Amino acid sequence: AQTVTQSQPEMSVQEAETVTLSCTYDTSESDYYLFWYKQPPSRQMILVIRQEAYKQQNATENRFSVNFQKAAKSFSLKISDSQLGDAAMYFCAYRSATDSWGKFQFGAGTQVVVTP
Amino acid sequence: KAGVTQTPRYLIKTRGQQVTLSCSPISGHRSVSWYQQTPGQGLQFLFEYFSETQRNKGNFPGRFSGRQFSNSRSEMNVSTLELGDSALYLCASSLRGEMNTEAFFGQGTRLTVV
């Protein structure tokens, strides 16, 4: 079974600064998908960024980028120019390419606190 | 267009009772999955439905069941509630339930068992 580990329970960052959230995963599969989801106090999970394992290029979405190291099974998220609206719980998630669409394996989450 | 709608938003039940939670996916979406979120266990996969068929099921006891209707709306049922069933229940929907499609989540139903 796959496991996803987020070792940072909480990270604090000042507005306009950069913060990096770490995520490692354990799998024997070669084809899979990795995600970062954001859960603000409204509780709704929002997709931040997605990475297909077969793509070597790191995904980027505006101020959010990932560092995907397949051999090391590492998938970190960098938030640049942090904004107050970035404050939320961030979850790293793994989806096998051979299992069904709706089955994610989530990490425990990292709470991001943004200070003015 | 409207997002994923979960009802009710909050629910308080007594141990031993049963409960039904509802999830209306985004219009046109045919796949729905359910998750239980607790502080201790985190997010755990419950089940997934596509076109009224259960495609996958997580490691939960038989007290947890679900179904999907022809209009893609889904319900999950928990019978004989236990205190440990207190959690946020999230559902997500997808257009076709394919691997390269995004999961859109609802705001969840907060269930408290007393």
PDB file of C-alpha atoms in Angstrom:
ATOM      1  CA  ALA A   1       0.000   0.000   0.000  1.00  0.00           C
ATOM      2  CA  GLN A   2       1.142   3.504  -0.722  1.00  0.00           C
ATOM      3  CA  THR A   3       1.847   5.930   2.096  1.00  0.00           C
ATOM      4  CA  VAL A   4       2.243   9.689   1.945  1.00  0.00           C
ATOM      5  CA  THR A   5       4.236  11.518   4.602  1.00  0.00           C
ATOM      6  CA  GLN A   6       4.148  15.214   5.388  1.00  0.00           C
ATOM      7  CA  SER A   7       6.646  15.794   8.154  1.00  0.00           C
ATOM      8  CA  GLN A   8       5.834  19.443   8.848  1.00  0.00           C
ATOM      9  CA  PRO A   9       2.656  19.875  10.918  1.00  0.00           C
ATOM     10  CA  GLU A  10       2.865  23.659  10.594  1.00  0.00           C
ATOM     11  CA  MET A  11       4.817  26.209   8.601  1.00  0.00           C
ATOM     12  CA  SER A  12       4.807  29.959   9.137  1.00  0.00           C
ATOM     13  CA  VAL A  13       5.647  32.484   6.423  1.00  0.00           C
ATOM     14  CA  GLN A  14       5.519  36.255   6.122  1.00  0.00           C
ATOM     15  CA  GLU A  15       3.533  37.905   3.404  1.00  0.00           C
ATOM     16  CA  ALA A  16       5.478  38.162   0.126  1.00  0.00           C
ATOM     17  CA  GLU A  17       7.984  35.550   1.282  1.00  0.00           C
ATOM     18  CA  THR A  18       8.449  31.989   0.047  1.00  0.00           C
ATOM     19  CA  VAL A  19       7.632  28.765   1.869  1.00  0.00           C
ATOM     20  CA  THR A  20       8.309  25.177   0.873  1.00  0.00           C
ATOM     21  CA  LEU A  21       6.212  22.244   2.061  1.00  0.00           C
ATOM     22  CA  SER A  22       7.690  18.783   1.961  1.00  0.00           C
ATOM     23  CA  CYS A  23       6.044  15.522   0.983  1.00  0.00           C
ATOM     24  CA  THR A  24       7.467  12.059   0.532  1.00  0.00           C
ATOM     25  CA  TYR A  25       5.652   8.958  -0.583  1.00  0.00           C
ATOM     26  CA  ASP A  26       6.256   5.279  -0.699  1.00  0.00           C
ATOM     27  CA  THR A  27       5.212   3.244  -3.737  1.00  0.00           C
ATOM     28  CA  SER A  28       6.411   0.402  -5.891  1.00  0.00           C
ATOM     29  CA  GLU A  29       4.494   1.691  -8.902  1.00  0.00           C
ATOM     30  CA  SER A  30       6.033   3.594 -11.778  1.00  0.00           C
ATOM     31  CA  ASP A  31       2.914   5.325 -13.014  1.00  0.00           C
ATOM     32  CA  TYR A  32       0.931   7.557 -10.688  1.00  0.00           C
ATOM     33  CA  TYR A  33      -0.281  11.085 -10.064  1.00  0.00           C
ATOM     34  CA  LEU A  34       0.630  13.478  -7.287  1.00  0.00           C
ATOM     35  CA  PHE A  35      -1.399  16.413  -6.057  1.00  0.00           C
ATOM     36  CA  TRP A  36      -1.355  19.270  -3.637  1.00  0.00           C
ATOM     37  CA  TYR A  37      -4.743  20.238  -2.240  1.00  0.00           C
ATOM     38  CA  LYS A  38      -5.530  23.241  -0.082  1.00  0.00           C
ATOM     39  CA  GLN A  39      -8.219  23.155   2.613  1.00  0.00           C
ATOM     40  CA  PRO A  40      -9.122  26.603   3.986  1.00  0.00           C
ATOM     41  CA  PRO A  41     -11.413  27.076   6.994  1.00  0.00           C
ATOM     42  CA  SER A  42     -14.396  26.674   4.655  1.00  0.00           C
ATOM     43  CA  ARG A  43     -13.337  22.978   4.586  1.00  0.00           C
ATOM     44  CA  GLN A  44     -13.589  22.681   0.810  1.00  0.00           C
ATOM     45  CA  MET A  45     -10.583  20.940  -0.706  1.00  0.00           C
ATOM     46  CA  ILE A  46      -9.188  22.955  -3.612  1.00  0.00           C
ATOM     47  CA  LEU A  47      -6.695  21.600  -6.122  1.00  0.00           C
ATOM     48  CA  VAL A  48      -3.481  23.624  -6.098  1.00  0.00           C
ATOM     49  CA  ILE A  49      -1.301  21.702  -8.506  1.00  0.00           C
ATOM     50  CA  ARG A  50      -0.983  18.291 -10.124  1.00  0.00           C
ATOM     51  CA  GLN A  51       1.985  16.276 -11.395  1.00  0.00           C
ATOM     52  CA  GLU A  52       1.965  13.186 -13.568  1.00  0.00           C
ATOM     53  CA  ALA A  53       4.793  10.832 -12.647  1.00  0.00           C
ATOM     54  CA  TYR A  54       5.740  10.202 -16.272  1.00  0.00           C
ATOM     55  CA  LYS A  55       6.435  13.898 -16.814  1.00  0.00           C
ATOM     56  CA  GLN A  56       9.930  14.994 -15.859  1.00  0.00           C
ATOM     57  CA  GLN A  57       9.111  18.674 -15.992  1.00  0.00           C
ATOM     58  CA  ASN A  58       7.984  20.139 -12.692  1.00  0.00           C
ATOM     59  CA  ALA A  59       4.448  21.525 -12.691  1.00  0.00           C
ATOM     60  CA  THR A  60       3.856  25.240 -12.112  1.00  0.00           C
ATOM     61  CA  GLU A  61       0.654  27.167 -11.477  1.00  0.00           C
ATOM     62  CA  ASN A  62       1.219  30.879 -11.022  1.00  0.00           C
ATOM     63  CA  ARG A  63       2.865  31.323  -7.595  1.00  0.00           C
ATOM     64  CA  PHE A  64       2.829  27.591  -6.882  1.00  0.00           C
ATOM     65  CA  SER A  65       5.462  25.188  -8.133  1.00  0.00           C
ATOM     66  CA  VAL A  66       6.611  21.709  -7.263  1.00  0.00           C
ATOM     67  CA  ASN A  67       9.947  19.967  -7.052  1.00  0.00           C
ATOM     68  CA  PHE A  68       9.254  16.407  -8.146  1.00  0.00           C
ATOM     69  CA  GLN A  69      12.088  13.969  -7.508  1.00  0.00           C
ATOM     70  CA  LYS A  70      10.820  10.587  -8.696  1.00  0.00           C
ATOM     71  CA  ALA A  71      13.835   8.536  -7.629  1.00  0.00           C
ATOM     72  CA  ALA A  72      13.776  10.060  -4.167  1.00  0.00           C
ATOM     73  CA  LYS A  73       9.952   9.820  -4.036  1.00  0.00           C
ATOM     74  CA  SER A  74       9.735  13.420  -3.023  1.00  0.00           C
ATOM     75  CA  PHE A  75       7.164  16.020  -4.052  1.00  0.00           C
ATOM     76  CA  SER A  76       7.590  19.413  -2.413  1.00  0.00           C
ATOM     77  CA  LEU A  77       5.417  22.484  -2.949  1.00  0.00           C
ATOM     78  CA  LYS A  78       6.831  25.989  -3.117  1.00  0.00           C
ATOM     79  CA  ILE A  79       4.558  28.945  -2.528  1.00  0.00           C
ATOM     80  CA  SER A  80       6.141  32.166  -3.741  1.00  0.00           C
ATOM     81  CA  ASP A  81       5.073  35.704  -2.839  1.00  0.00           C
ATOM     82  CA  SER A  82       2.822  34.336  -0.090  1.00  0.00           C
ATOM     83  CA  GLN A  83      -0.512  36.039   0.416  1.00  0.00           C
ATOM     84  CA  LEU A  84      -2.885  36.074   3.379  1.00  0.00           C
ATOM     85  CA  GLY A  85      -5.303  34.012   1.319  1.00  0.00           C
ATOM     86  CA  ASP A  86      -2.765  31.193   1.133  1.00  0.00           C
ATOM     87  CA  ALA A  87      -3.318  30.411   4.810  1.00  0.00           C
ATOM     88  CA  ALA A  88      -4.838  26.936   4.930  1.00  0.00           C
ATOM     89  CA  MET A  89      -4.113  23.271   5.517  1.00  0.00           C
ATOM     90  CA  TYR A  90      -2.209  21.786   2.594  1.00  0.00           C
ATOM     91  CA  PHE A  91      -2.466  18.105   1.756  1.00  0.00           C
ATOM     92  CA  CYS A  92      -0.184  16.101  -0.460  1.00  0.00           C
ATOM     93  CA  ALA A  93      -2.007  13.261  -2.229  1.00  0.00           C
ATOM     94  CA  TYR A  94      -1.104  10.227  -4.305  1.00  0.00           C
ATOM     95  CA  ARG A  95      -3.298   8.543  -6.884  1.00  0.00           C
ATOM     96  CA  SER A  96      -2.275   5.276  -8.467  1.00  0.00           C
ATOM     97  CA  ALA A  97      -2.638   5.040 -12.233  1.00  0.00           C
ATOM     98  CA  THR A  98      -3.843   1.462 -11.890  1.00  0.00           C
ATOM     99  CA  ASP A  99      -6.473   2.017  -9.235  1.00  0.00           C
ATOM    100  CA  SER A 100      -9.718   3.927  -9.623  1.00  0.00           C
ATOM    101  CA  TRP A 101     -10.044   7.657 -10.176  1.00  0.00           C
ATOM    102  CA  GLY A 102     -11.536   8.598  -6.847  1.00  0.00           C
ATOM    103  CA  LYS A 103      -9.055   6.864  -4.575  1.00  0.00           C
ATOM    104  CA  PHE A 104      -6.444   9.249  -3.217  1.00  0.00           C
ATOM    105  CA  GLN A 105      -3.945   8.538  -0.488  1.00  0.00           C
ATOM    106  CA  PHE A 106      -3.563  11.759   1.487  1.00  0.00           C
ATOM    107  CA  GLY A 107      -0.798  12.881   3.807  1.00  0.00           C
ATOM    108  CA  ALA A 108      -1.539  14.224   7.281  1.00  0.00           C
ATOM    109  CA  GLY A 109      -1.385  17.815   6.126  1.00  0.00           C
ATOM    110  CA  THR A 110       0.693  20.930   6.800  1.00  0.00           C
ATOM    111  CA  GLN A 111      -0.932  24.010   8.287  1.00  0.00           C
ATOM    112  CA  VAL A 112       0.376  27.147   6.580  1.00  0.00           C
ATOM    113  CA  VAL A 113       0.188  30.335   8.631  1.00  0.00           C
ATOM    114  CA  VAL A 114       0.753  33.621   6.802  1.00  0.00           C
ATOM    115  CA  THR A 115       1.715  36.634   8.899  1.00  0.00           C
ATOM    116  CA  PRO A 116       1.424  40.228   7.697  1.00  0.00           C
TER     117      PRO A 116
ATOM    118  CA  LYS B   1     -21.956  26.624 -12.547  1.00  0.00           C
ATOM    119  CA  ALA B   2     -22.775  25.246  -9.131  1.00  0.00           C
ATOM    120  CA  GLY B   3     -20.113  23.240  -7.323  1.00  0.00           C
ATOM    121  CA  VAL B   4     -20.423  20.004  -5.412  1.00  0.00           C
ATOM    122  CA  THR B   5     -23.205  20.335  -2.860  1.00  0.00           C
ATOM    123  CA  GLN B   6     -23.295  18.335   0.312  1.00  0.00           C
ATOM    124  CA  THR B   7     -26.265  18.291   2.650  1.00  0.00           C
ATOM    125  CA  PRO B   8     -26.713  18.772   5.465  1.00  0.00           C
ATOM    126  CA  ARG B   9     -23.676  20.840   6.465  1.00  0.00           C
ATOM    127  CA  TYR B  10     -23.940  19.870  10.114  1.00  0.00           C
ATOM    128  CA  LEU B  11     -25.554  16.931  11.847  1.00  0.00           C
ATOM    129  CA  ILE B  12     -25.757  15.729  15.421  1.00  0.00           C
ATOM    130  CA  LYS B  13     -26.815  12.136  16.038  1.00  0.00           C
ATOM    131  CA  THR B  14     -26.999   9.819  18.999  1.00  0.00           C
ATOM    132  CA  ARG B  15     -24.947   6.656  19.276  1.00  0.00           C
ATOM    133  CA  GLY B  16     -26.826   3.717  17.791  1.00  0.00           C
ATOM    134  CA  GLN B  17     -28.808   5.791  15.319  1.00  0.00           C
ATOM    135  CA  GLN B  18     -28.296   5.790  11.581  1.00  0.00           C
ATOM    136  CA  VAL B  19     -27.576   8.710   9.283  1.00  0.00           C
ATOM    137  CA  THR B  20     -27.764   9.484   5.570  1.00  0.00           C
ATOM    138  CA  LEU B  21     -25.581  12.108   3.932  1.00  0.00           C
ATOM    139  CA  SER B  22     -26.177  13.486   0.461  1.00  0.00           C
ATOM    140  CA  CYS B  23     -23.840  14.652  -2.276  1.00  0.00           C
ATOM    141  CA  SER B  24     -24.929  16.379  -5.477  1.00  0.00           C
ATOM    142  CA  PRO B  25     -22.056  16.479  -7.960  1.00  0.00           C
ATOM    143  CA  ILE B  26     -21.373  19.241 -10.425  1.00  0.00           C
ATOM    144  CA  SER B  27     -23.897  19.116 -13.258  1.00  0.00           C
ATOM    145  CA  GLY B  28     -22.795  16.584 -15.842  1.00  0.00           C
ATOM    146  CA  HIS B  29     -20.351  14.814 -13.558  1.00  0.00           C
ATOM    147  CA  ARG B  30     -20.889  11.086 -13.337  1.00  0.00           C
ATOM    148  CA  SER B  31     -18.336   9.984 -10.798  1.00  0.00           C
ATOM    149  CA  VAL B  32     -18.468  10.563  -7.060  1.00  0.00           C
ATOM    150  CA  SER B  33     -16.118   9.539  -4.285  1.00  0.00           C
ATOM    151  CA  TRP B  34     -16.459   9.866  -0.512  1.00  0.00           C
ATOM    152  CA  TYR B  35     -13.901  10.521   2.235  1.00  0.00           C
ATOM    153  CA  GLN B  36     -13.938  10.563   6.011  1.00  0.00           C
ATOM    154  CA  GLN B  37     -11.729  13.195   7.652  1.00  0.00           C
ATOM    155  CA  THR B  38     -10.815  12.966  11.335  1.00  0.00           C
ATOM    156  CA  PRO B  39      -8.022  14.581  13.363  1.00  0.00           C
ATOM    157  CA  GLY B  40      -6.616  11.178  14.271  1.00  0.00           C
ATOM    158  CA  GLN B  41      -6.842   9.244  11.007  1.00  0.00           C
ATOM    159  CA  GLY B  42      -6.763  12.094   8.516  1.00  0.00           C
ATOM    160  CA  LEU B  43      -8.496  11.663   5.172  1.00  0.00           C
ATOM    161  CA  GLN B  44      -9.599   8.137   4.437  1.00  0.00           C
ATOM    162  CA  PHE B  45     -11.240   6.858   1.275  1.00  0.00           C
ATOM    163  CA  LEU B  46     -14.704   5.395   1.745  1.00  0.00           C
ATOM    164  CA  PHE B  47     -16.029   4.532  -1.713  1.00  0.00           C
ATOM    165  CA  GLU B  48     -16.365   5.617  -5.317  1.00  0.00           C
ATOM    166  CA  TYR B  49     -19.291   5.445  -7.711  1.00  0.00           C
ATOM    167  CA  PHE B  50     -19.576   5.831 -11.452  1.00  0.00           C
ATOM    168  CA  SER B  51     -22.859   5.639 -13.333  1.00  0.00           C
ATOM    169  CA  GLU B  52     -24.632   4.076 -10.358  1.00  0.00           C
ATOM    170  CA  THR B  53     -21.999   1.356  -9.876  1.00  0.00           C
ATOM    171  CA  GLN B  54     -19.600   1.134  -6.977  1.00  0.00           C
ATOM    172  CA  ARG B  55     -16.112   0.991  -8.472  1.00  0.00           C
ATOM    173  CA  ASN B  56     -14.033   0.924  -5.352  1.00  0.00           C
ATOM    174  CA  LYS B  57     -14.391   0.647  -1.602  1.00  0.00           C
ATOM    175  CA  GLY B  58     -12.099   1.556   1.260  1.00  0.00           C
ATOM    176  CA  ASN B  59     -11.427  -0.290   4.488  1.00  0.00           C
ATOM    177  CA  PHE B  60     -14.506   0.551   6.470  1.00  0.00           C
ATOM    178  CA  PRO B  61     -16.939  -1.762   8.235  1.00  0.00           C
ATOM    179  CA  GLY B  62     -20.182  -2.803   6.610  1.00  0.00           C
ATOM    180  CA  ARG B  63     -22.036  -0.163   8.622  1.00  0.00           C
ATOM    181  CA  PHE B  64     -20.861   2.278   5.989  1.00  0.00           C
ATOM    182  CA  SER B  65     -22.705   2.005   2.700  1.00  0.00           C
ATOM    183  CA  GLY B  66     -23.452   4.189  -0.254  1.00  0.00           C
ATOM    184  CA  ARG B  67     -25.263   4.409  -3.513  1.00  0.00           C
ATOM    185  CA  GLN B  68     -25.553   6.579  -6.577  1.00  0.00           C
ATOM    186  CA  PHE B  69     -28.729   7.478  -8.389  1.00  0.00           C
ATOM    187  CA  SER B  70     -29.372   7.857 -12.108  1.00  0.00           C
ATOM    188  CA  ASN B  71     -28.965  11.646 -11.814  1.00  0.00           C
ATOM    189  CA  SER B  72     -25.473  11.031 -10.329  1.00  0.00           C
ATOM    190  CA  ARG B  73     -26.450  12.239  -6.872  1.00  0.00           C
ATOM    191  CA  SER B  74     -24.951  10.034  -4.218  1.00  0.00           C
ATOM    192  CA  GLU B  75     -25.834   9.157  -0.670  1.00  0.00           C
ATOM    193  CA  MET B  76     -23.860   7.469   2.025  1.00  0.00           C
ATOM    194  CA  ASN B  77     -25.398   5.793   5.020  1.00  0.00           C
ATOM    195  CA  VAL B  78     -23.892   4.919   8.359  1.00  0.00           C
ATOM    196  CA  SER B  79     -25.885   2.570  10.552  1.00  0.00           C
ATOM    197  CA  THR B  80     -25.511   1.931  14.271  1.00  0.00           C
ATOM    198  CA  LEU B  81     -23.470   5.067  14.800  1.00  0.00           C
ATOM    199  CA  GLU B  82     -20.464   4.989  17.097  1.00  0.00           C
ATOM    200  CA  LEU B  83     -18.709   7.893  18.761  1.00  0.00           C
ATOM    201  CA  GLY B  84     -15.734   7.297  16.482  1.00  0.00           C
ATOM    202  CA  ASP B  85     -17.856   8.039  13.424  1.00  0.00           C
ATOM    203  CA  SER B  86     -17.764  11.721  14.342  1.00  0.00           C
ATOM    204  CA  ALA B  87     -15.962  13.290  11.393  1.00  0.00           C
ATOM    205  CA  LEU B  88     -16.113  15.568   8.410  1.00  0.00           C
ATOM    206  CA  TYR B  89     -17.430  13.611   5.432  1.00  0.00           C
ATOM    207  CA  LEU B  90     -16.299  14.960   2.080  1.00  0.00           C
ATOM    208  CA  CYS B  91     -17.434  14.029  -1.363  1.00  0.00           C
ATOM    209  CA  ALA B  92     -15.772  14.767  -4.669  1.00  0.00           C
ATOM    210  CA  SER B  93     -17.008  14.573  -8.213  1.00  0.00           C
ATOM    211  CA  SER B  94     -15.453  14.173 -11.616  1.00  0.00           C
ATOM    212  CA  LEU B  95     -16.779  14.405 -15.153  1.00  0.00           C
ATOM    213  CA  ARG B  96     -15.943  10.898 -16.279  1.00  0.00           C
ATOM    214  CA  GLY B  97     -13.914   9.473 -13.437  1.00  0.00           C
ATOM    215  CA  GLU B  98     -10.816   9.208 -15.583  1.00  0.00           C
ATOM    216  CA  MET B  99      -7.322   9.330 -14.181  1.00  0.00           C
ATOM    217  CA  ASN B 100      -6.352  12.615 -15.750  1.00  0.00           C
ATOM    218  CA  THR B 101      -9.428  14.468 -14.535  1.00  0.00           C
ATOM    219  CA  GLU B 102      -9.639  16.766 -11.576  1.00  0.00           C
ATOM    220  CA  ALA B 103     -11.571  15.976  -8.416  1.00  0.00           C
ATOM    221  CA  PHE B 104     -13.876  18.764  -7.253  1.00  0.00           C
ATOM    222  CA  PHE B 105     -14.708  18.586  -3.575  1.00  0.00           C
ATOM    223  CA  GLY B 106     -17.721  19.776  -1.643  1.00  0.00           C
ATOM    224  CA  GLN B 107     -17.591  21.584   1.702  1.00  0.00           C
ATOM    225  CA  GLY B 108     -18.431  18.447   3.599  1.00  0.00           C
ATOM    226  CA  THR B 109     -20.915  17.358   6.214  1.00  0.00           C
ATOM    227  CA  ARG B 110     -19.777  17.639   9.813  1.00  0.00           C
ATOM    228  CA  LEU B 111     -21.238  14.688  11.718  1.00  0.00           C
ATOM    229  CA  THR B 112     -21.127  14.654  15.496  1.00  0.00           C
ATOM    230  CA  VAL B 113     -22.155  11.499  17.333  1.00  0.00           C
ATOM    231  CA  VAL B 114     -23.050  11.955  21.006  1.00  0.00           C
TER     232      VAL B 114
END
